[in-house]
């Protein structure tokens, strides 16, 4: 049985990390693992909001189109987050975890628009809320979306599930001797220009005093350990 130290959290799932070896898709073993952990934490009373990225879809498309305008590519990216959010919604509901998708971009035909008070109501009812469509604005990322939404719904922490198991002094995919931080302040992460998240997201979380824990999406049991306040990945704090 999980002993959570949080009541309401926002989970950021990297689109690219979900892809793993399955080019421009969602890897079935990664999603199966994360769904089973989500099921465990939701059944112990955690109120869970999710932001899912779109890198697994949009990077594949924009790599193939030459000279695409930045804002056009960004709108394609936001649509990619909607595709991933709908996929996640379907998988969650089929696994018996009631969830809702709320989008920053209105598509009345099949998507509920993002209304903060409704999102909070769903969370209080024990339903998972997936925030789709990013912030609705180009030049931002889903990390910044996660920061904004987490502040608005008053989540206690952002849990960033990604390809690496924490924040290192250098990108571990480029420097094999990089050393992991168990915890690090926002000021340090910003001044050292550690690029695991964008600086807009880091600055916003610092100002809002909203901690972030970065951990591996692949490591089994990591989400559960994070929810229990165990020393998993890297904690970024004020
Ligand atoms: N200092 C760092 N510590 C850890 N990872 C880093 C660092 N700098 C850059 N990265 C990179 O950040 C990536 C994870 O960021 P994320 O936003 O989840 O990925 P993506 O944008 O590909 O979805 C890692 O795969 C890693 O290569
Ligand atoms: O508010 C937002 C959120 C996302 N995006 C676009 O959507 C893409 C996918 O999001 P992200 O890169 O954060 O996904 P991830 O890396 O987590 O898969 C981004 O690269 C941007 O092009 C955007 O323009 N505005």
PDB file of N, CA and C in Angstrom, residues 56-150:
ATOM      1  N   UNK A  56       6.981  12.975 -29.797  1.00  0.00           N
ATOM      2  CA  UNK A  56       7.004  11.684 -30.503  1.00  0.00           C
ATOM      3  C   UNK A  56       6.336  11.776 -31.868  1.00  0.00           C
ATOM      4  N   UNK A  57       5.388  12.727 -32.010  1.00  0.00           N
ATOM      5  CA  UNK A  57       4.679  12.861 -33.293  1.00  0.00           C
ATOM      6  C   UNK A  57       5.227  14.049 -34.089  1.00  0.00           C
ATOM      7  N   UNK A  58       5.283  15.237 -33.432  1.00  0.00           N
ATOM      8  CA  UNK A  58       5.559  16.451 -34.216  1.00  0.00           C
ATOM      9  C   UNK A  58       7.002  16.532 -34.703  1.00  0.00           C
ATOM     10  N   UNK A  59       7.977  15.967 -33.923  1.00  0.00           N
ATOM     11  CA  UNK A  59       9.355  16.055 -34.417  1.00  0.00           C
ATOM     12  C   UNK A  59       9.544  15.225 -35.668  1.00  0.00           C
ATOM     13  N   UNK A  60       8.810  14.110 -35.742  1.00  0.00           N
ATOM     14  CA  UNK A  60       8.882  13.272 -36.934  1.00  0.00           C
ATOM     15  C   UNK A  60       8.343  13.995 -38.153  1.00  0.00           C
ATOM     16  N   UNK A  61       7.230  14.716 -37.972  1.00  0.00           N
ATOM     17  CA  UNK A  61       6.622  15.404 -39.116  1.00  0.00           C
ATOM     18  C   UNK A  61       7.467  16.611 -39.522  1.00  0.00           C
ATOM     19  N   UNK A  62       7.820  17.461 -38.533  1.00  0.00           N
ATOM     20  CA  UNK A  62       8.508  18.701 -38.924  1.00  0.00           C
ATOM     21  C   UNK A  62       9.909  18.438 -39.471  1.00  0.00           C
ATOM     22  N   UNK A  63      10.523  17.291 -39.089  1.00  0.00           N
ATOM     23  CA  UNK A  63      11.828  16.941 -39.679  1.00  0.00           C
ATOM     24  C   UNK A  63      11.701  16.687 -41.178  1.00  0.00           C
ATOM     25  N   UNK A  64      10.492  16.253 -41.578  1.00  0.00           N
ATOM     26  CA  UNK A  64      10.297  15.861 -42.978  1.00  0.00           C
ATOM     27  C   UNK A  64       9.886  17.051 -43.852  1.00  0.00           C
ATOM     28  N   UNK A  65       9.435  18.138 -43.216  1.00  0.00           N
ATOM     29  CA  UNK A  65       9.001  19.304 -43.998  1.00  0.00           C
ATOM     30  C   UNK A  65      10.077  20.384 -43.885  1.00  0.00           C
ATOM     31  N   UNK A  66      10.568  20.827 -45.026  1.00  0.00           N
ATOM     32  CA  UNK A  66      11.639  21.829 -45.052  1.00  0.00           C
ATOM     33  C   UNK A  66      11.068  23.224 -44.801  1.00  0.00           C
ATOM     34  N   UNK A  67      11.873  24.072 -44.172  1.00  0.00           N
ATOM     35  CA  UNK A  67      11.564  25.513 -44.035  1.00  0.00           C
ATOM     36  C   UNK A  67      10.195  25.819 -43.461  1.00  0.00           C
ATOM     37  N   UNK A  68       9.768  25.014 -42.537  1.00  0.00           N
ATOM     38  CA  UNK A  68       8.444  25.287 -41.967  1.00  0.00           C
ATOM     39  C   UNK A  68       8.555  26.436 -40.961  1.00  0.00           C
ATOM     40  N   UNK A  69       7.567  27.312 -40.977  1.00  0.00           N
ATOM     41  CA  UNK A  69       7.542  28.455 -40.077  1.00  0.00           C
ATOM     42  C   UNK A  69       7.480  27.988 -38.630  1.00  0.00           C
ATOM     43  N   UNK A  70       8.159  28.705 -37.733  1.00  0.00           N
ATOM     44  CA  UNK A  70       8.186  28.294 -36.329  1.00  0.00           C
ATOM     45  C   UNK A  70       6.773  28.201 -35.731  1.00  0.00           C
ATOM     46  N   UNK A  71       5.953  29.225 -35.981  1.00  0.00           N
ATOM     47  CA  UNK A  71       4.640  29.190 -35.340  1.00  0.00           C
ATOM     48  C   UNK A  71       3.762  28.079 -35.934  1.00  0.00           C
ATOM     49  N   UNK A  72       3.925  27.808 -37.237  1.00  0.00           N
ATOM     50  CA  UNK A  72       3.158  26.704 -37.848  1.00  0.00           C
ATOM     51  C   UNK A  72       3.588  25.382 -37.222  1.00  0.00           C
ATOM     52  N   UNK A  73       4.896  25.208 -37.090  1.00  0.00           N
ATOM     53  CA  UNK A  73       5.420  23.967 -36.480  1.00  0.00           C
ATOM     54  C   UNK A  73       4.902  23.831 -35.048  1.00  0.00           C
ATOM     55  N   UNK A  74       4.830  24.961 -34.336  1.00  0.00           N
ATOM     56  CA  UNK A  74       4.352  24.912 -32.954  1.00  0.00           C
ATOM     57  C   UNK A  74       2.873  24.528 -32.876  1.00  0.00           C
ATOM     58  N   UNK A  75       2.069  25.050 -33.814  1.00  0.00           N
ATOM     59  CA  UNK A  75       0.654  24.633 -33.810  1.00  0.00           C
ATOM     60  C   UNK A  75       0.542  23.139 -34.120  1.00  0.00           C
ATOM     61  N   UNK A  76       1.398  22.657 -35.015  1.00  0.00           N
ATOM     62  CA  UNK A  76       1.406  21.213 -35.285  1.00  0.00           C
ATOM     63  C   UNK A  76       1.787  20.449 -34.009  1.00  0.00           C
ATOM     64  N   UNK A  77       2.735  21.018 -33.275  1.00  0.00           N
ATOM     65  CA  UNK A  77       3.159  20.408 -31.998  1.00  0.00           C
ATOM     66  C   UNK A  77       2.005  20.348 -31.007  1.00  0.00           C
ATOM     67  N   UNK A  78       1.229  21.438 -30.941  1.00  0.00           N
ATOM     68  CA  UNK A  78       0.095  21.459 -30.007  1.00  0.00           C
ATOM     69  C   UNK A  78      -0.953  20.423 -30.410  1.00  0.00           C
ATOM     70  N   UNK A  79      -1.156  20.277 -31.734  1.00  0.00           N
ATOM     71  CA  UNK A  79      -2.095  19.241 -32.205  1.00  0.00           C
ATOM     72  C   UNK A  79      -1.577  17.849 -31.839  1.00  0.00           C
ATOM     73  N   UNK A  80      -0.253  17.690 -31.907  1.00  0.00           N
ATOM     74  CA  UNK A  80       0.347  16.394 -31.532  1.00  0.00           C
ATOM     75  C   UNK A  80       0.060  16.079 -30.062  1.00  0.00           C
ATOM     76  N   UNK A  81       0.073  17.109 -29.205  1.00  0.00           N
ATOM     77  CA  UNK A  81      -0.227  16.842 -27.780  1.00  0.00           C
ATOM     78  C   UNK A  81      -1.690  16.415 -27.624  1.00  0.00           C
ATOM     79  N   UNK A  82      -2.561  16.933 -28.502  1.00  0.00           N
ATOM     80  CA  UNK A  82      -3.979  16.531 -28.446  1.00  0.00           C
ATOM     81  C   UNK A  82      -4.112  15.059 -28.853  1.00  0.00           C
ATOM     82  N   UNK A  83      -3.381  14.663 -29.875  1.00  0.00           N
ATOM     83  CA  UNK A  83      -3.419  13.247 -30.313  1.00  0.00           C
ATOM     84  C   UNK A  83      -2.954  12.342 -29.165  1.00  0.00           C
ATOM     85  N   UNK A  84      -1.832  12.698 -28.551  1.00  0.00           N
ATOM     86  CA  UNK A  84      -1.322  11.883 -27.437  1.00  0.00           C
ATOM     87  C   UNK A  84      -2.291  11.882 -26.254  1.00  0.00           C
ATOM     88  N   UNK A  85      -2.902  13.045 -25.998  1.00  0.00           N
ATOM     89  CA  UNK A  85      -3.832  13.133 -24.856  1.00  0.00           C
ATOM     90  C   UNK A  85      -5.041  12.238 -25.073  1.00  0.00           C
ATOM     91  N   UNK A  86      -5.556  12.211 -26.320  1.00  0.00           N
ATOM     92  CA  UNK A  86      -6.712  11.350 -26.613  1.00  0.00           C
ATOM     93  C   UNK A  86      -6.339   9.874 -26.486  1.00  0.00           C
ATOM     94  N   UNK A  87      -5.129   9.544 -26.928  1.00  0.00           N
ATOM     95  CA  UNK A  87      -4.667   8.149 -26.806  1.00  0.00           C
ATOM     96  C   UNK A  87      -4.570   7.765 -25.328  1.00  0.00           C
ATOM     97  N   UNK A  88      -3.977   8.653 -24.545  1.00  0.00           N
ATOM     98  CA  UNK A  88      -3.818   8.375 -23.111  1.00  0.00           C
ATOM     99  C   UNK A  88      -5.183   8.257 -22.427  1.00  0.00           C
ATOM    100  N   UNK A  89      -6.097   9.169 -22.781  1.00  0.00           N
ATOM    101  CA  UNK A  89      -7.463   9.163 -22.238  1.00  0.00           C
ATOM    102  C   UNK A  89      -8.131   7.808 -22.487  1.00  0.00           C
ATOM    103  N   UNK A  90      -8.013   7.341 -23.729  1.00  0.00           N
ATOM    104  CA  UNK A  90      -8.632   6.074 -24.105  1.00  0.00           C
ATOM    105  C   UNK A  90      -8.035   4.912 -23.296  1.00  0.00           C
ATOM    106  N   UNK A  91      -6.716   4.901 -23.208  1.00  0.00           N
ATOM    107  CA  UNK A  91      -6.044   3.806 -22.486  1.00  0.00           C
ATOM    108  C   UNK A  91      -6.406   3.845 -20.994  1.00  0.00           C
ATOM    109  N   UNK A  92      -6.430   5.055 -20.422  1.00  0.00           N
ATOM    110  CA  UNK A  92      -6.769   5.178 -18.993  1.00  0.00           C
ATOM    111  C   UNK A  92      -8.174   4.666 -18.732  1.00  0.00           C
ATOM    112  N   UNK A  93      -9.133   5.134 -19.550  1.00  0.00           N
ATOM    113  CA  UNK A  93     -10.521   4.725 -19.325  1.00  0.00           C
ATOM    114  C   UNK A  93     -10.709   3.225 -19.513  1.00  0.00           C
ATOM    115  N   UNK A  94     -10.007   2.664 -20.508  1.00  0.00           N
ATOM    116  CA  UNK A  94     -10.121   1.207 -20.714  1.00  0.00           C
ATOM    117  C   UNK A  94      -9.473   0.430 -19.566  1.00  0.00           C
ATOM    118  N   UNK A  95      -8.600   1.111 -18.814  1.00  0.00           N
ATOM    119  CA  UNK A  95      -7.973   0.455 -17.663  1.00  0.00           C
ATOM    120  C   UNK A  95      -8.775   0.717 -16.390  1.00  0.00           C
ATOM    121  N   UNK A  96      -9.959   1.334 -16.546  1.00  0.00           N
ATOM    122  CA  UNK A  96     -10.824   1.573 -15.384  1.00  0.00           C
ATOM    123  C   UNK A  96     -10.476   2.844 -14.618  1.00  0.00           C
ATOM    124  N   UNK A  97      -9.614   3.698 -15.191  1.00  0.00           N
ATOM    125  CA  UNK A  97      -9.250   4.958 -14.515  1.00  0.00           C
ATOM    126  C   UNK A  97     -10.028   6.072 -15.220  1.00  0.00           C
ATOM    127  N   UNK A  98     -11.035   6.636 -14.535  1.00  0.00           N
ATOM    128  CA  UNK A  98     -11.879   7.646 -15.190  1.00  0.00           C
ATOM    129  C   UNK A  98     -11.076   8.918 -15.409  1.00  0.00           C
ATOM    130  N   UNK A  99     -11.084   9.390 -16.667  1.00  0.00           N
ATOM    131  CA  UNK A  99     -10.301  10.585 -16.970  1.00  0.00           C
ATOM    132  C   UNK A  99     -11.056  11.503 -17.924  1.00  0.00           C
ATOM    133  N   UNK A 100     -10.603  12.753 -17.953  1.00  0.00           N
ATOM    134  CA  UNK A 100     -11.162  13.770 -18.853  1.00  0.00           C
ATOM    135  C   UNK A 100     -10.007  14.452 -19.561  1.00  0.00           C
ATOM    136  N   UNK A 101     -10.237  14.824 -20.836  1.00  0.00           N
ATOM    137  CA  UNK A 101      -9.255  15.642 -21.558  1.00  0.00           C
ATOM    138  C   UNK A 101      -9.813  17.050 -21.634  1.00  0.00           C
ATOM    139  N   UNK A 102      -8.989  18.044 -21.296  1.00  0.00           N
ATOM    140  CA  UNK A 102      -9.391  19.447 -21.439  1.00  0.00           C
ATOM    141  C   UNK A 102      -8.357  20.127 -22.311  1.00  0.00           C
ATOM    142  N   UNK A 103      -8.837  20.826 -23.345  1.00  0.00           N
ATOM    143  CA  UNK A 103      -7.885  21.362 -24.316  1.00  0.00           C
ATOM    144  C   UNK A 103      -7.809  22.887 -24.294  1.00  0.00           C
ATOM    145  N   UNK A 104      -6.588  23.389 -24.486  1.00  0.00           N
ATOM    146  CA  UNK A 104      -6.380  24.840 -24.584  1.00  0.00           C
ATOM    147  C   UNK A 104      -6.810  25.349 -25.957  1.00  0.00           C
ATOM    148  N   UNK A 105      -6.928  24.421 -26.918  1.00  0.00           N
ATOM    149  CA  UNK A 105      -7.371  24.790 -28.269  1.00  0.00           C
ATOM    150  C   UNK A 105      -8.760  24.192 -28.440  1.00  0.00           C
ATOM    151  N   UNK A 106      -9.749  25.036 -28.808  1.00  0.00           N
ATOM    152  CA  UNK A 106     -11.093  24.469 -28.813  1.00  0.00           C
ATOM    153  C   UNK A 106     -11.377  23.678 -30.094  1.00  0.00           C
ATOM    154  N   UNK A 107     -11.805  22.449 -29.862  1.00  0.00           N
ATOM    155  CA  UNK A 107     -12.272  21.563 -30.952  1.00  0.00           C
ATOM    156  C   UNK A 107     -13.576  20.976 -30.408  1.00  0.00           C
ATOM    157  N   UNK A 108     -14.654  21.762 -30.599  1.00  0.00           N
ATOM    158  CA  UNK A 108     -15.929  21.453 -29.928  1.00  0.00           C
ATOM    159  C   UNK A 108     -16.455  20.054 -30.208  1.00  0.00           C
ATOM    160  N   UNK A 109     -16.166  19.578 -31.408  1.00  0.00           N
ATOM    161  CA  UNK A 109     -16.707  18.292 -31.843  1.00  0.00           C
ATOM    162  C   UNK A 109     -16.388  17.162 -30.851  1.00  0.00           C
ATOM    163  N   UNK A 110     -15.160  17.125 -30.335  1.00  0.00           N
ATOM    164  CA  UNK A 110     -14.829  15.997 -29.463  1.00  0.00           C
ATOM    165  C   UNK A 110     -13.972  16.343 -28.252  1.00  0.00           C
ATOM    166  N   UNK A 111     -13.757  17.647 -28.003  1.00  0.00           N
ATOM    167  CA  UNK A 111     -12.898  17.986 -26.857  1.00  0.00           C
ATOM    168  C   UNK A 111     -13.544  19.024 -25.952  1.00  0.00           C
ATOM    169  N   UNK A 112     -13.383  18.800 -24.657  1.00  0.00           N
ATOM    170  CA  UNK A 112     -13.848  19.771 -23.669  1.00  0.00           C
ATOM    171  C   UNK A 112     -12.782  20.872 -23.562  1.00  0.00           C
ATOM    172  N   UNK A 113     -13.208  22.124 -23.540  1.00  0.00           N
ATOM    173  CA  UNK A 113     -12.220  23.205 -23.413  1.00  0.00           C
ATOM    174  C   UNK A 113     -11.704  23.280 -21.985  1.00  0.00           C
ATOM    175  N   UNK A 114     -10.503  23.840 -21.864  1.00  0.00           N
ATOM    176  CA  UNK A 114      -9.894  23.966 -20.532  1.00  0.00           C
ATOM    177  C   UNK A 114     -10.601  25.041 -19.717  1.00  0.00           C
ATOM    178  N   UNK A 115     -11.238  24.611 -18.639  1.00  0.00           N
ATOM    179  CA  UNK A 115     -11.858  25.546 -17.689  1.00  0.00           C
ATOM    180  C   UNK A 115     -11.325  25.153 -16.311  1.00  0.00           C
ATOM    181  N   UNK A 116     -10.514  26.014 -15.709  1.00  0.00           N
ATOM    182  CA  UNK A 116      -9.831  25.641 -14.463  1.00  0.00           C
ATOM    183  C   UNK A 116     -10.758  25.107 -13.374  1.00  0.00           C
ATOM    184  N   UNK A 117     -11.908  25.778 -13.155  1.00  0.00           N
ATOM    185  CA  UNK A 117     -12.781  25.335 -12.060  1.00  0.00           C
ATOM    186  C   UNK A 117     -13.345  23.937 -12.325  1.00  0.00           C
ATOM    187  N   UNK A 118     -13.623  23.631 -13.603  1.00  0.00           N
ATOM    188  CA  UNK A 118     -14.109  22.284 -13.934  1.00  0.00           C
ATOM    189  C   UNK A 118     -13.001  21.255 -13.730  1.00  0.00           C
ATOM    190  N   UNK A 119     -11.778  21.651 -14.070  1.00  0.00           N
ATOM    191  CA  UNK A 119     -10.642  20.737 -13.873  1.00  0.00           C
ATOM    192  C   UNK A 119     -10.510  20.393 -12.390  1.00  0.00           C
ATOM    193  N   UNK A 120     -10.610  21.404 -11.553  1.00  0.00           N
ATOM    194  CA  UNK A 120     -10.476  21.177 -10.101  1.00  0.00           C
ATOM    195  C   UNK A 120     -11.621  20.295  -9.589  1.00  0.00           C
ATOM    196  N   UNK A 121     -12.820  20.530 -10.127  1.00  0.00           N
ATOM    197  CA  UNK A 121     -13.992  19.718  -9.727  1.00  0.00           C
ATOM    198  C   UNK A 121     -13.734  18.233 -10.061  1.00  0.00           C
ATOM    199  N   UNK A 122     -13.254  17.979 -11.286  1.00  0.00           N
ATOM    200  CA  UNK A 122     -12.957  16.588 -11.680  1.00  0.00           C
ATOM    201  C   UNK A 122     -11.915  15.964 -10.744  1.00  0.00           C
ATOM    202  N   UNK A 123     -10.883  16.757 -10.433  1.00  0.00           N
ATOM    203  CA  UNK A 123      -9.817  16.226  -9.570  1.00  0.00           C
ATOM    204  C   UNK A 123     -10.385  15.856  -8.199  1.00  0.00           C
ATOM    205  N   UNK A 124     -11.239  16.745  -7.670  1.00  0.00           N
ATOM    206  CA  UNK A 124     -11.837  16.482  -6.349  1.00  0.00           C
ATOM    207  C   UNK A 124     -12.736  15.244  -6.389  1.00  0.00           C
ATOM    208  N   UNK A 125     -13.267  14.950  -7.572  1.00  0.00           N
ATOM    209  CA  UNK A 125     -14.116  13.746  -7.718  1.00  0.00           C
ATOM    210  C   UNK A 125     -13.264  12.483  -7.927  1.00  0.00           C
ATOM    211  N   UNK A 126     -11.957  12.652  -7.928  1.00  0.00           N
ATOM    212  CA  UNK A 126     -11.069  11.490  -8.070  1.00  0.00           C
ATOM    213  C   UNK A 126     -10.797  11.099  -9.518  1.00  0.00           C
ATOM    214  N   UNK A 127     -11.162  12.000 -10.455  1.00  0.00           N
ATOM    215  CA  UNK A 127     -10.918  11.691 -11.868  1.00  0.00           C
ATOM    216  C   UNK A 127      -9.577  12.275 -12.299  1.00  0.00           C
ATOM    217  N   UNK A 128      -8.947  11.606 -13.261  1.00  0.00           N
ATOM    218  CA  UNK A 128      -7.679  12.108 -13.801  1.00  0.00           C
ATOM    219  C   UNK A 128      -8.008  13.161 -14.861  1.00  0.00           C
ATOM    220  N   UNK A 129      -7.286  14.278 -14.847  1.00  0.00           N
ATOM    221  CA  UNK A 129      -7.506  15.320 -15.855  1.00  0.00           C
ATOM    222  C   UNK A 129      -6.256  15.457 -16.725  1.00  0.00           C
ATOM    223  N   UNK A 130      -6.470  15.351 -18.049  1.00  0.00           N
ATOM    224  CA  UNK A 130      -5.345  15.482 -18.992  1.00  0.00           C
ATOM    225  C   UNK A 130      -5.472  16.837 -19.682  1.00  0.00           C
ATOM    226  N   UNK A 131      -4.428  17.645 -19.588  1.00  0.00           N
ATOM    227  CA  UNK A 131      -4.440  18.959 -20.227  1.00  0.00           C
ATOM    228  C   UNK A 131      -3.791  18.850 -21.604  1.00  0.00           C
ATOM    229  N   UNK A 132      -4.603  19.067 -22.651  1.00  0.00           N
ATOM    230  CA  UNK A 132      -4.116  18.911 -24.021  1.00  0.00           C
ATOM    231  C   UNK A 132      -3.935  20.272 -24.691  1.00  0.00           C
ATOM    232  N   UNK A 133      -3.186  20.276 -25.793  1.00  0.00           N
ATOM    233  CA  UNK A 133      -3.056  21.491 -26.605  1.00  0.00           C
ATOM    234  C   UNK A 133      -2.074  22.510 -26.059  1.00  0.00           C
ATOM    235  N   UNK A 134      -1.228  22.083 -25.127  1.00  0.00           N
ATOM    236  CA  UNK A 134      -0.221  22.988 -24.571  1.00  0.00           C
ATOM    237  C   UNK A 134      -0.872  24.205 -23.934  1.00  0.00           C
ATOM    238  N   UNK A 135      -0.179  25.348 -24.025  1.00  0.00           N
ATOM    239  CA  UNK A 135      -0.731  26.603 -23.494  1.00  0.00           C
ATOM    240  C   UNK A 135      -1.723  27.206 -24.493  1.00  0.00           C
ATOM    241  N   UNK A 136      -1.730  26.657 -25.726  1.00  0.00           N
ATOM    242  CA  UNK A 136      -2.553  27.232 -26.798  1.00  0.00           C
ATOM    243  C   UNK A 136      -1.788  28.295 -27.577  1.00  0.00           C
ATOM    244  N   UNK A 137      -0.530  28.540 -27.193  1.00  0.00           N
ATOM    245  CA  UNK A 137       0.275  29.579 -27.854  1.00  0.00           C
ATOM    246  C   UNK A 137       1.572  29.009 -28.389  1.00  0.00           C
ATOM    247  N   UNK A 138       1.977  29.467 -29.602  1.00  0.00           N
ATOM    248  CA  UNK A 138       3.290  29.037 -30.094  1.00  0.00           C
ATOM    249  C   UNK A 138       4.416  29.636 -29.251  1.00  0.00           C
ATOM    250  N   UNK A 139       5.615  29.162 -29.452  1.00  0.00           N
ATOM    251  CA  UNK A 139       6.831  29.606 -28.743  1.00  0.00           C
ATOM    252  C   UNK A 139       6.877  29.138 -27.290  1.00  0.00           C
ATOM    253  N   UNK A 140       5.982  28.236 -26.912  1.00  0.00           N
ATOM    254  CA  UNK A 140       6.050  27.655 -25.570  1.00  0.00           C
ATOM    255  C   UNK A 140       6.228  26.147 -25.688  1.00  0.00           C
ATOM    256  N   UNK A 141       6.334  25.496 -24.535  1.00  0.00           N
ATOM    257  CA  UNK A 141       6.515  24.038 -24.532  1.00  0.00           C
ATOM    258  C   UNK A 141       5.495  23.420 -23.578  1.00  0.00           C
ATOM    259  N   UNK A 142       5.472  22.101 -23.574  1.00  0.00           N
ATOM    260  CA  UNK A 142       4.567  21.448 -22.627  1.00  0.00           C
ATOM    261  C   UNK A 142       5.146  21.473 -21.210  1.00  0.00           C
ATOM    262  N   UNK A 143       6.443  21.755 -21.065  1.00  0.00           N
ATOM    263  CA  UNK A 143       6.994  21.957 -19.710  1.00  0.00           C
ATOM    264  C   UNK A 143       6.403  23.227 -19.110  1.00  0.00           C
ATOM    265  N   UNK A 144       6.321  24.278 -19.924  1.00  0.00           N
ATOM    266  CA  UNK A 144       5.718  25.531 -19.446  1.00  0.00           C
ATOM    267  C   UNK A 144       4.223  25.325 -19.208  1.00  0.00           C
ATOM    268  N   UNK A 145       3.579  24.545 -20.076  1.00  0.00           N
ATOM    269  CA  UNK A 145       2.157  24.215 -19.865  1.00  0.00           C
ATOM    270  C   UNK A 145       1.986  23.548 -18.504  1.00  0.00           C
ATOM    271  N   UNK A 146       2.864  22.577 -18.223  1.00  0.00           N
ATOM    272  CA  UNK A 146       2.780  21.850 -16.951  1.00  0.00           C
ATOM    273  C   UNK A 146       2.911  22.825 -15.784  1.00  0.00           C
ATOM    274  N   UNK A 147       3.833  23.775 -15.899  1.00  0.00           N
ATOM    275  CA  UNK A 147       4.060  24.750 -14.821  1.00  0.00           C
ATOM    276  C   UNK A 147       2.820  25.631 -14.618  1.00  0.00           C
ATOM    277  N   UNK A 148       2.273  26.146 -15.735  1.00  0.00           N
ATOM    278  CA  UNK A 148       1.093  27.028 -15.635  1.00  0.00           C
ATOM    279  C   UNK A 148      -0.112  26.294 -15.052  1.00  0.00           C
ATOM    280  N   UNK A 149      -0.379  25.109 -15.584  1.00  0.00           N
ATOM    281  CA  UNK A 149      -1.550  24.347 -15.126  1.00  0.00           C
ATOM    282  C   UNK A 149      -1.381  23.925 -13.664  1.00  0.00           C
ATOM    283  N   UNK A 150      -0.178  23.511 -13.310  1.00  0.00           N
ATOM    284  CA  UNK A 150       0.067  23.077 -11.918  1.00  0.00           C
ATOM    285  C   UNK A 150      -0.212  24.221 -10.957  1.00  0.00           C
TER     286      UNK A 150
END
